[in-house]
PDB file of C-alpha atoms in Angstrom:
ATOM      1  CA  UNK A   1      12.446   9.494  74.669  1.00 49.00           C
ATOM      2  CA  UNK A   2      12.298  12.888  73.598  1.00 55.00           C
ATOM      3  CA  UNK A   3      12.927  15.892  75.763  1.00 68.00           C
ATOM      4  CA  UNK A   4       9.625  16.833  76.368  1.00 75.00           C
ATOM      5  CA  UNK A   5      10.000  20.397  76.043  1.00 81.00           C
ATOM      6  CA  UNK A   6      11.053  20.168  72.223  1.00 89.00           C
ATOM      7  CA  UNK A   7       7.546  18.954  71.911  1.00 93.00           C
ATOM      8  CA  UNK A   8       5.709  22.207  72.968  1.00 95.00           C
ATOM      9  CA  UNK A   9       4.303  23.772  69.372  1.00 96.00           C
ATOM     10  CA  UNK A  10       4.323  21.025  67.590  1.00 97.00           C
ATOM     11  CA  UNK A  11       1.260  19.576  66.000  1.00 97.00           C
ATOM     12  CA  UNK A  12      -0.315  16.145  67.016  1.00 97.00           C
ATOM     13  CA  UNK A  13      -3.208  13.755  65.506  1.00 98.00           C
ATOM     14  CA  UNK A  14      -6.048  12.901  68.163  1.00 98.00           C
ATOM     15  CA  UNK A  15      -5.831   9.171  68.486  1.00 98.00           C
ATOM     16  CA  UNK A  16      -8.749   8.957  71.633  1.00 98.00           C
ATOM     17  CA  UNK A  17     -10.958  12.025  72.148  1.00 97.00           C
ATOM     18  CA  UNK A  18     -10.134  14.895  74.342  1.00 97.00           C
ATOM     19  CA  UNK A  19     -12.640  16.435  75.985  1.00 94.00           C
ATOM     20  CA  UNK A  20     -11.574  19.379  78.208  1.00 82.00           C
ATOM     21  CA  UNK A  21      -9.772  18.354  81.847  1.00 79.00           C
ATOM     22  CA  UNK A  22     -12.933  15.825  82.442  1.00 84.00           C
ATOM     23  CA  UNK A  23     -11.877  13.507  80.443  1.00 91.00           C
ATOM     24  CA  UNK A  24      -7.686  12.593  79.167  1.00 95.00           C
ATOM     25  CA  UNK A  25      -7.549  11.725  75.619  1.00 97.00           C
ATOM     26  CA  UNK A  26      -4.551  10.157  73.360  1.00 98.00           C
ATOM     27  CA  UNK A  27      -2.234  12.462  70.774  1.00 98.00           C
ATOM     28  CA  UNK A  28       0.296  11.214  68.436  1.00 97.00           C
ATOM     29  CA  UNK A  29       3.739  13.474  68.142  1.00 96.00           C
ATOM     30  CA  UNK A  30       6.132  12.721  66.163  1.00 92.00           C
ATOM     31  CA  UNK A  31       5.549   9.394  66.316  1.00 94.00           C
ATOM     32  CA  UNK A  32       5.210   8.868  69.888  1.00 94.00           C
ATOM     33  CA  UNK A  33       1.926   8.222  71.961  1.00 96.00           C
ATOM     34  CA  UNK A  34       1.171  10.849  74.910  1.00 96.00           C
ATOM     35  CA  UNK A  35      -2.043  11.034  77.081  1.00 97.00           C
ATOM     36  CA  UNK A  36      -3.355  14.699  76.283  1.00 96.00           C
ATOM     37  CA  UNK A  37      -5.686  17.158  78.213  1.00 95.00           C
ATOM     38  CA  UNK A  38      -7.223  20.293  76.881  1.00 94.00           C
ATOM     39  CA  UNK A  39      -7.621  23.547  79.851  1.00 91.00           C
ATOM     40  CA  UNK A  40     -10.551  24.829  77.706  1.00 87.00           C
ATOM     41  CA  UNK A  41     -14.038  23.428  77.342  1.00 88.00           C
ATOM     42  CA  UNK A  42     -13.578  22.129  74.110  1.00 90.00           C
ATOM     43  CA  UNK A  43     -13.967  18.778  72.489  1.00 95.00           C
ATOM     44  CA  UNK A  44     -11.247  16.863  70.131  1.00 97.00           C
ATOM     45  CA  UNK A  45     -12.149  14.122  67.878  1.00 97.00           C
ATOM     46  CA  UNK A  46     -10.181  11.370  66.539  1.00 98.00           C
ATOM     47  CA  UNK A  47      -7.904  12.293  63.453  1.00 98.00           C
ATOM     48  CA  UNK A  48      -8.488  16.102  64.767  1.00 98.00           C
ATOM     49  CA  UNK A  49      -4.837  17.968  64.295  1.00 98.00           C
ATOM     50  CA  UNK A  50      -4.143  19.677  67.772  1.00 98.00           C
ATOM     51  CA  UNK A  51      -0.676  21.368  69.162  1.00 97.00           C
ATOM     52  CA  UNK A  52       1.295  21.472  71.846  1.00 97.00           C
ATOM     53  CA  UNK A  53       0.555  24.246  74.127  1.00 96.00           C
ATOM     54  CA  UNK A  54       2.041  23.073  77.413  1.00 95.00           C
ATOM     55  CA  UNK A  55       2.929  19.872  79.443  1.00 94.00           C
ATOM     56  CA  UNK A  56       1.343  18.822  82.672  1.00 90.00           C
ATOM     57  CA  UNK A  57       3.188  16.536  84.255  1.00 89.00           C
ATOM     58  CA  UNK A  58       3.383  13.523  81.969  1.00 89.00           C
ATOM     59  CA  UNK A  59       0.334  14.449  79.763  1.00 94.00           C
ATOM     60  CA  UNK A  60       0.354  17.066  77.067  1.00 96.00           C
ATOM     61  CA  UNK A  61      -1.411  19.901  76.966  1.00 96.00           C
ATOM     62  CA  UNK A  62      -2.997  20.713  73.782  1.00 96.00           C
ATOM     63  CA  UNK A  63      -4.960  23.582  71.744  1.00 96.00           C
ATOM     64  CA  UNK A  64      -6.382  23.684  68.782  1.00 95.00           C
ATOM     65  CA  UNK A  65      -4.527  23.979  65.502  1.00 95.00           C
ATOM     66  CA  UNK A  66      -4.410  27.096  63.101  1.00 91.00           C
ATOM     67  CA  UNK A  67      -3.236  26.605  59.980  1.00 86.00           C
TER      68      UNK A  67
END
């Protein structure tokens, strides 16, 4: 596996809906598959480009992505 912390800024595609901490979605980085959380109140859809912010354990930690 990758070391986890070379995956902090970069981007991943939403592969189960995050929404917030309530409920633990899915994100796809560089081609491997890590459960994802979101410390804001906001909502990711499926296909939705997020990155990295921080990890939590074994999930990811995501924001949302500006281009």
């Amino acid at each position: 596996a990758m070391n986890s912390n070379a995956i902090i800024g970069k981007n991943g595609i939403v592969l189960k809906e995050i929404k917030g901490t309530d409920q633990v979605g899915q994100v796809k980085v560089a081609g491997e598959v890590w459960s994802a959380i979101c410390k804001e109140k906001t909502t990711f859809k499926i296909n939705e480009t997020v990155t990295v912010d921080s990890i939590d354990g074994v999930k990811l930690v995501v924001k949302k992505y500006i281009e």
